[in-house]
CSV table of C-alpha atoms and ligand atoms in Angstrom, one decimal:
chain,number,residue,atom,x,y,z
A,1,UNK,CA,0.0,0.0,0.0
A,2,UNK,CA,1.6,3.3,-1.1
A,3,UNK,CA,-0.9,5.8,0.5
A,4,UNK,CA,-4.3,5.6,2.4
A,5,UNK,CA,-6.3,8.5,1.0
A,6,UNK,CA,-9.9,7.4,0.9
A,7,UNK,CA,-12.2,4.4,1.1
A,8,UNK,CA,-14.0,5.2,-2.1
A,9,UNK,CA,-11.2,3.6,-4.1
A,10,UNK,CA,-10.2,1.0,-1.5
A,11,UNK,CA,-11.0,-2.5,-2.8
A,12,UNK,CA,-12.6,-5.3,-0.8
A,13,UNK,CA,-9.4,-7.4,-0.6
A,14,UNK,CA,-7.3,-4.5,0.5
A,15,UNK,CA,-9.8,-3.4,3.1
A,16,UNK,CA,-10.0,-6.9,4.5
A,17,UNK,CA,-6.3,-7.1,4.6
A,18,UNK,CA,-6.1,-4.0,6.7
A,19,UNK,CA,-8.8,-5.3,9.1
A,20,UNK,CA,-7.1,-8.7,9.4
A,21,UNK,CA,-3.6,-7.2,10.1
A,22,UNK,CA,-5.4,-4.9,12.7
A,23,UNK,CA,-6.6,-8.2,14.4
A,24,UNK,CA,-3.0,-9.3,14.7
A,25,UNK,CA,-2.1,-5.8,16.0
A,26,UNK,CA,-4.9,-6.0,18.5
A,27,UNK,CA,-3.7,-9.4,19.8
A,28,UNK,CA,-0.3,-7.8,20.5
A,29,UNK,CA,-1.9,-5.0,22.5
A,30,UNK,CA,-3.1,-7.4,25.3
A,31,UNK,CA,0.5,-8.4,26.1
A,32,UNK,CA,2.5,-7.1,29.0
A,33,UNK,CA,4.9,-5.4,26.6
A,34,UNK,CA,2.9,-3.8,23.8
A,35,UNK,CA,5.7,-2.3,21.8
A,36,UNK,CA,6.8,-4.0,18.5
A,37,UNK,CA,10.2,-3.2,16.8
A,38,UNK,CA,8.6,-3.3,13.3
A,39,UNK,CA,9.1,0.3,12.3
A,40,UNK,CA,12.3,1.1,14.1
A,41,UNK,CA,14.2,3.8,12.3
A,42,UNK,CA,11.2,5.1,10.4
A,43,UNK,CA,9.9,8.7,10.9
A,44,UNK,CA,6.2,9.4,10.9
A,45,UNK,CA,5.0,13.0,10.9
A,46,UNK,CA,1.6,13.9,12.3
A,47,UNK,CA,0.7,17.1,10.3
A,48,UNK,CA,-2.5,18.5,11.7
A,49,UNK,CA,-3.9,21.7,10.3
A,50,UNK,CA,-7.3,21.1,12.0
A,51,UNK,CA,-8.0,20.4,15.7
A,52,UNK,CA,-8.1,16.8,16.8
A,53,UNK,CA,-7.9,14.9,20.1
A,54,UNK,CA,-8.6,11.3,19.4
A,55,UNK,CA,-7.2,10.9,15.9
A,56,UNK,CA,-3.8,12.6,16.6
A,57,UNK,CA,-3.2,10.8,19.8
A,58,UNK,CA,-4.3,7.5,18.3
A,59,UNK,CA,-1.9,7.8,15.3
A,60,UNK,CA,0.9,8.8,17.8
A,61,UNK,CA,0.2,5.8,20.0
A,62,UNK,CA,0.1,3.5,16.9
A,63,UNK,CA,3.4,4.8,15.5
A,64,UNK,CA,5.1,4.6,18.9
A,65,UNK,CA,3.9,1.0,19.5
A,66,UNK,CA,5.5,0.1,16.3
A,67,UNK,CA,8.8,1.8,17.5
A,68,UNK,CA,8.7,4.6,14.8
A,69,UNK,CA,10.0,8.1,15.6
A,70,UNK,CA,7.0,10.5,15.7
A,71,UNK,CA,7.1,14.2,15.0
A,72,UNK,CA,3.9,16.1,15.9
A,73,UNK,CA,3.4,19.2,13.8
A,74,UNK,CA,0.3,21.3,14.5
A,75,UNK,CA,-0.5,24.3,12.3
A,76,UNK,CA,-1.1,26.5,15.3
A,77,UNK,CA,2.2,28.0,16.4
A,78,UNK,CA,4.0,26.9,13.2
A,79,UNK,CA,5.1,28.8,10.1
A,80,UNK,CA,1.8,27.8,8.5
A,81,UNK,CA,0.1,30.5,10.6
A,82,UNK,CA,2.7,32.9,9.1
A,83,UNK,CA,1.4,31.9,5.7
A,84,UNK,CA,3.8,29.1,4.7
A,85,UNK,CA,2.2,27.0,2.0
A,86,UNK,CA,1.4,23.3,2.0
A,87,UNK,CA,4.2,22.9,-0.6
A,88,UNK,CA,6.8,24.6,1.6
A,89,UNK,CA,5.7,22.6,4.7
A,90,UNK,CA,5.8,19.4,2.7
A,91,UNK,CA,9.3,20.1,1.3
A,92,UNK,CA,10.6,20.8,4.8
A,93,UNK,CA,9.3,17.5,6.0
A,94,UNK,CA,10.9,15.8,3.0
A,95,UNK,CA,14.2,17.4,3.9
A,96,UNK,CA,13.8,16.0,7.4
A,97,UNK,CA,13.4,12.5,6.1
A,98,UNK,CA,9.8,11.7,6.8
A,99,UNK,CA,8.8,8.2,5.8
A,100,UNK,CA,5.1,8.8,6.3
A,101,UNK,CA,2.9,11.8,6.7
A,102,UNK,CA,-0.4,11.6,8.5
A,103,UNK,CA,-2.3,14.7,7.5
A,104,UNK,CA,-5.5,16.4,8.7
A,105,UNK,CA,-6.6,19.4,6.7
A,106,UNK,CA,-9.7,21.6,6.5
A,107,UNK,CA,-9.6,21.5,2.7
A,108,UNK,CA,-11.1,18.4,1.0
A,109,UNK,CA,-8.4,16.9,-1.3
A,110,UNK,CA,-5.3,18.2,0.6
A,111,UNK,CA,-4.0,14.7,1.3
A,112,UNK,CA,-4.4,13.7,-2.3
A,113,UNK,CA,-2.5,16.9,-3.4
A,114,UNK,CA,0.3,16.0,-1.0
A,115,UNK,CA,0.5,12.4,-2.3
A,116,UNK,CA,0.5,13.3,-6.0
A,117,UNK,CA,2.4,16.6,-6.0
A,118,UNK,CA,5.9,15.1,-6.1
A,119,UNK,CA,6.9,17.4,-3.2
A,120,UNK,CA,7.5,14.3,-1.0
A,121,UNK,CA,8.3,10.7,-1.3
A,122,UNK,CA,6.7,9.7,2.0
A,123,UNK,CA,3.5,7.6,2.2
A,124,UNK,CA,0.5,9.8,2.9
A,125,UNK,CA,-2.4,8.9,5.3
A,126,UNK,CA,-5.5,11.0,5.3
A,127,UNK,CA,-6.6,11.7,8.9
A,128,UNK,CA,-9.6,13.7,7.8
A,129,UNK,CA,-9.9,16.3,5.0
A,130,UNK,CA,-12.7,18.8,5.1
A,131,UNK,CA,-16.0,17.2,4.5
A,132,UNK,CA,-14.4,14.6,2.1
A,133,UNK,CA,-13.1,11.5,3.9
A,134,UNK,CA,-11.7,10.0,7.1
A,135,UNK,CA,-10.6,6.5,6.0
A,136,UNK,CA,-9.1,5.3,9.2
A,137,UNK,CA,-12.2,6.2,11.1
A,138,UNK,CA,-14.3,4.1,8.8
A,139,UNK,CA,-11.8,1.2,9.0
A,140,UNK,CA,-12.0,1.3,12.8
A,141,UNK,CA,-15.8,1.4,12.6
A,142,UNK,CA,-15.9,-1.6,10.3
A,143,UNK,CA,-13.4,-3.4,12.6
A,144,UNK,CA,-15.7,-2.7,15.6
A,145,UNK,CA,-18.8,-3.8,13.8
A,146,UNK,CA,-17.1,-7.0,12.6
A,147,UNK,CA,-15.7,-7.8,16.0
A,148,UNK,CA,-19.1,-7.4,17.7
A,149,UNK,CA,-20.8,-9.5,15.1
A,150,UNK,CA,-18.3,-12.3,14.7
A,151,UNK,CA,-15.9,-12.2,17.8
A,152,UNK,CA,-13.0,-14.5,17.4
A,153,UNK,CA,-14.2,-15.7,14.0
A,154,UNK,CA,-13.8,-12.2,12.5
A,155,UNK,CA,-10.7,-12.7,10.4
A,156,UNK,CA,-11.3,-12.8,6.7
A,157,UNK,CA,-15.0,-12.0,7.0
A,158,UNK,CA,-16.8,-9.2,5.3
A,159,UNK,CA,-20.0,-7.5,6.6
A,160,UNK,CA,-22.5,-9.1,4.3
A,161,UNK,CA,-26.0,-9.2,5.8
A,162,UNK,CA,-25.2,-6.5,8.4
A,163,UNK,CA,-27.4,-3.5,8.5
A,164,UNK,CA,-25.9,-0.2,9.6
A,165,UNK,CA,-27.9,3.1,10.0
A,166,UNK,CA,-25.9,6.3,10.0
A,167,UNK,CA,-27.8,9.2,11.6
A,168,UNK,CA,-27.4,13.0,11.6
A,169,UNK,CA,-25.2,15.6,9.9
A,170,UNK,CA,-24.4,13.6,6.7
A,171,UNK,CA,-23.9,16.8,4.7
A,172,UNK,CA,-20.7,17.9,6.7
A,173,UNK,CA,-19.5,14.4,7.7
A,174,UNK,CA,-16.4,12.9,6.3
A,175,UNK,CA,-17.0,10.0,8.7
A,176,UNK,CA,-20.3,9.3,7.0
A,177,UNK,CA,-18.8,9.4,3.5
A,178,UNK,CA,-15.9,7.1,4.3
A,179,UNK,CA,-18.2,4.7,6.1
A,180,UNK,CA,-20.7,4.6,3.2
A,181,UNK,CA,-18.0,3.6,0.7
A,182,UNK,CA,-16.2,1.1,3.0
A,183,UNK,CA,-19.2,-0.6,4.6
A,184,UNK,CA,-20.9,-1.1,1.3
A,185,UNK,CA,-17.7,-2.4,-0.3
A,186,UNK,CA,-17.7,-4.9,2.5
A,187,UNK,CA,-21.2,-6.0,1.8
A,188,UNK,CA,-23.2,-4.2,4.6
A,189,UNK,CA,-26.5,-2.6,3.9
A,190,UNK,CA,-26.3,1.1,4.8
A,191,UNK,CA,-29.2,3.5,5.5
A,192,UNK,CA,-28.8,7.2,6.1
A,193,UNK,CA,-31.2,9.2,8.4
A,194,UNK,CA,-31.1,13.0,8.5
A,195,UNK,CA,-33.2,16.1,8.3
A,196,UNK,CA,-33.6,16.9,4.5
A,197,UNK,CA,-31.4,20.0,5.0
A,198,UNK,CA,-28.4,17.9,6.1
A,199,UNK,CA,-28.5,15.4,3.2
A,200,UNK,CA,-25.9,16.0,0.4
A,201,UNK,CA,-27.3,16.8,-3.0
A,202,UNK,CA,-25.6,13.9,-4.7
A,203,UNK,CA,-26.8,11.3,-2.3
A,204,UNK,CA,-29.0,9.6,-4.9
A,205,UNK,CA,-25.7,8.4,-6.5
A,206,UNK,CA,-24.6,6.7,-3.2
A,207,UNK,CA,-25.1,3.0,-2.6
A,208,UNK,CA,-27.4,3.6,0.3
A,209,UNK,CA,-31.1,4.2,1.1
A,210,UNK,CA,-32.3,7.4,2.8
A,211,UNK,CA,-34.9,8.0,5.5
A,212,UNK,CA,-36.0,11.1,7.2
A,213,UNK,CA,-37.7,9.5,10.2
A,214,UNK,CA,-35.4,8.0,12.9
A,215,UNK,CA,-38.2,6.0,14.6
A,216,UNK,CA,-39.0,4.2,11.3
A,217,UNK,CA,-35.3,3.5,10.8
A,218,UNK,CA,-35.1,2.0,14.3
A,219,UNK,CA,-38.2,-0.1,13.6
A,220,UNK,CA,-36.3,-1.5,10.6
A,221,UNK,CA,-34.0,-3.3,13.1
A,222,UNK,CA,-30.4,-2.1,12.4
A,223,UNK,CA,-27.5,-4.1,13.8
A,224,UNK,CA,-25.5,-0.9,14.3
A,225,UNK,CA,-26.7,2.7,14.6
A,226,UNK,CA,-24.0,5.3,14.1
A,227,UNK,CA,-24.8,8.8,15.5
A,228,UNK,CA,-22.9,11.7,13.9
A,229,UNK,CA,-21.8,14.9,15.5
A,230,UNK,CA,-23.6,18.0,14.5
A,231,UNK,CA,-20.6,19.9,12.9
A,232,UNK,CA,-21.5,23.4,14.1
A,233,UNK,CA,-18.1,24.7,13.0
A,234,UNK,CA,-18.9,23.8,9.3
A,235,UNK,CA,-22.4,25.3,9.4
A,236,UNK,CA,-22.8,28.7,7.8
A,237,UNK,CA,-26.6,28.6,7.8
A,238,UNK,CA,-29.5,27.5,10.0
A,239,UNK,CA,-29.9,23.8,9.1
A,240,UNK,CA,-32.5,23.1,11.8
A,241,UNK,CA,-34.8,25.3,13.9
A,242,UNK,CA,-33.3,24.7,17.4
A,243,UNK,CA,-31.0,22.3,19.0
A,244,UNK,CA,-33.9,21.1,21.2
A,245,UNK,CA,-35.9,20.4,18.1
A,246,UNK,CA,-33.0,18.5,16.5
A,247,UNK,CA,-32.5,16.4,19.7
A,248,UNK,CA,-36.3,15.6,19.7
A,249,UNK,CA,-36.5,14.4,16.1
A,250,UNK,CA,-33.0,13.0,15.3
A,251,UNK,CA,-31.3,12.5,18.7
A,252,UNK,CA,-30.8,9.0,20.2
A,253,UNK,CA,-32.8,9.5,23.4
A,254,UNK,CA,-33.6,6.9,26.1
A,255,UNK,CA,-36.9,5.8,24.4
A,256,UNK,CA,-35.2,5.2,21.1
A,257,UNK,CA,-32.3,3.4,22.8
A,258,UNK,CA,-34.8,1.0,24.3
A,259,UNK,CA,-36.6,0.5,21.0
A,260,UNK,CA,-33.4,-0.8,19.4
A,261,UNK,CA,-33.3,-4.6,18.8
A,262,UNK,CA,-31.4,-6.7,21.2
A,263,UNK,CA,-27.8,-7.0,20.3
A,264,UNK,CA,-27.6,-3.9,18.2
A,265,UNK,CA,-24.8,-1.5,19.0
A,266,UNK,CA,-24.6,2.3,19.3
A,267,UNK,CA,-21.6,4.0,17.7
A,268,UNK,CA,-20.3,7.5,17.7
A,269,UNK,CA,-16.9,8.7,16.2
A,270,UNK,CA,-16.5,11.4,18.9
A,271,UNK,CA,-16.4,14.1,20.0
A,272,UNK,CA,-20.0,13.7,21.2
A,273,UNK,CA,-22.5,16.4,21.8
A,274,UNK,CA,-24.3,14.8,24.7
A,275,UNK,CA,-27.9,15.8,24.8
A,276,UNK,CA,-27.9,16.8,21.2
A,277,UNK,CA,-27.4,13.9,18.8
A,278,UNK,CA,-26.9,11.4,21.6
A,279,UNK,CA,-28.3,11.2,25.1
A,280,UNK,CA,-26.0,10.4,28.0
A,281,UNK,CA,-28.0,7.2,28.6
A,282,UNK,CA,-27.2,6.0,25.0
A,283,UNK,CA,-23.6,7.1,25.2
A,284,UNK,CA,-22.9,5.3,28.4
A,285,UNK,CA,-25.1,2.2,27.8
A,286,UNK,CA,-23.7,-1.3,27.5
A,287,UNK,CA,-24.7,-1.1,23.8
A,288,UNK,CA,-22.3,1.8,23.3
A,289,UNK,CA,-19.1,1.0,21.5
A,290,UNK,CA,-17.6,4.5,21.7
A,291,UNK,CA,-14.6,3.5,23.8
A,292,UNK,CA,-14.1,0.2,21.9
A,293,UNK,CA,-13.9,2.3,18.8
A,294,UNK,CA,-11.2,4.4,20.3
A,295,UNK,CA,-9.2,1.3,21.4
A,296,UNK,CA,-9.7,-0.4,18.0
A,297,UNK,CA,-8.5,2.8,16.3
A,298,UNK,CA,-5.0,2.3,17.6
A,299,UNK,CA,-4.9,-1.3,16.2
A,300,UNK,CA,-6.3,-0.2,12.9
A,301,UNK,CA,-3.8,2.7,12.6
A,302,UNK,CA,-1.0,0.3,13.5
A,303,UNK,CA,-2.1,-1.9,10.6
A,304,UNK,CA,-2.3,1.0,8.2
A,305,UNK,CA,1.2,2.3,9.1
A,306,UNK,CA,2.6,-1.2,9.0
A,307,UNK,CA,1.2,-1.9,5.6
A,308,UNK,CA,2.4,1.5,4.4
A,309,UNK,CA,5.9,1.4,5.7
A,310,UNK,CA,6.8,-2.3,6.0
A,311,UNK,CA,4.2,-3.6,3.5
A,312,UNK,CA,6.2,-3.4,0.3
A,313,UNK,CA,8.2,-6.4,1.5
A,314,UNK,CA,4.9,-8.3,2.1
A,315,UNK,CA,3.5,-7.2,-1.2
A,316,UNK,CA,6.5,-8.9,-2.9
A,317,UNK,CA,6.3,-11.9,-0.7
A,318,UNK,CA,2.5,-12.2,-0.9
A,319,UNK,CA,2.2,-12.3,-4.7
A,320,UNK,CA,-0.3,-14.9,-5.7
A,321,UNK,CA,-1.4,-15.4,-2.1
A,322,UNK,CA,-4.9,-14.9,-0.9
A,323,UNK,CA,-6.2,-12.7,1.9
A,324,UNK,CA,-5.5,-15.4,4.5
A,325,UNK,CA,-1.9,-15.1,3.5
A,326,UNK,CA,-1.7,-11.6,4.7
A,327,UNK,CA,-3.1,-12.6,8.1
A,328,UNK,CA,-0.7,-15.5,8.3
A,329,UNK,CA,2.2,-13.1,7.3
A,330,UNK,CA,2.0,-11.6,10.7
A,331,UNK,CA,3.2,-14.9,12.2
A,332,UNK,CA,6.3,-15.0,10.1
A,333,UNK,CA,9.7,-14.1,11.7
A,334,UNK,CA,10.1,-10.4,12.3
A,335,UNK,CA,6.4,-9.7,11.7
A,336,UNK,CA,4.2,-8.0,14.3
A,337,UNK,CA,2.3,-10.8,15.9
A,338,UNK,CA,5.4,-12.7,16.8
A,339,UNK,CA,6.0,-13.1,20.6
A,340,UNK,CA,9.8,-12.5,20.5
A,341,UNK,CA,9.5,-9.5,18.3
A,342,UNK,CA,7.3,-7.9,20.9
A,343,UNK,CA,10.0,-8.2,23.6
B,1,LIG,N1,-13.6,13.1,14.8
B,1,LIG,C1,-14.4,13.0,13.6
B,1,LIG,C2,-13.8,13.8,12.5
B,1,LIG,O1,-12.7,14.4,12.6
B,1,LIG,C3,-15.8,13.2,13.7
B,1,LIG,C4,-16.2,14.6,14.2
B,1,LIG,O2,-15.4,15.5,14.3
B,1,LIG,O3,-17.4,14.8,14.4
B,1,LIG,O4,-14.4,13.9,11.4
């Protein structure tokens, strides 16, 4: 894997490979010593032009657990706030010898520009670009859904037959877009629920169905319901009358939580607006996978960085092998799941 820029162009086999390697990474994380030597000597730069808590820390933890050197670069307090361009910033990172750049940017398409510009040779990972995509969030969501559905038998499986309902601010959500592409590539049935004002214009071209009534969507018995944050910072108009009205019609309140079928899970990418799109009862209920998503995020990002930076060797070794081969590859000497390599 050269870059991870979106899920729209990510194929089923490659997506399953990332999820299966993430399973191996997750296994290593329950050990006493969680650090693997896999990316020793590699330099990963976290280049964040937009605020982030979870994602930046998660990428940092993932890189450090693989023994890479991590440089955190946030736009605030850097030369970017003095007007330095993405090109100059990228060329500076190149001169410092970055092997991978994890970028979050307010402009949709910035990671793609970085990857294709020729300014850097590093692998590029999109950590969220504008309203476009957030591929590692969708991968960790798919991982979480798969784990809850199939437990120990998750490896190699896709999400055929699983129904996922995504609720809320679809218009501004890169999480929704990345999930729509990835989950449907993996065979899940995806339904979107939102006020008409928060539905993107081109949604009829998406491989999903759309509803405007949350109670009806819950009555259709989803296996997972994903509540999206209302992205107030991206709203330049009044998309709904009041926050109270929004919570009443599209929020996951205690009554709707109780109406969900047994075994279905409640997801949220964070940060949550408690009392708006999700009630505290729902966020803290045993159905909630919010913290599991955070924990799984580290394993998924370890897998992505591993495949980006140590993966070429596997690509060569794996030629002609099936997906199971990639999962097995983690057991080979020097690969991440190996006990002695963890010590
Ligand atoms: N953390 C996610 C993102 O960066 C979701 C959100 O902010 O609502 O897109």
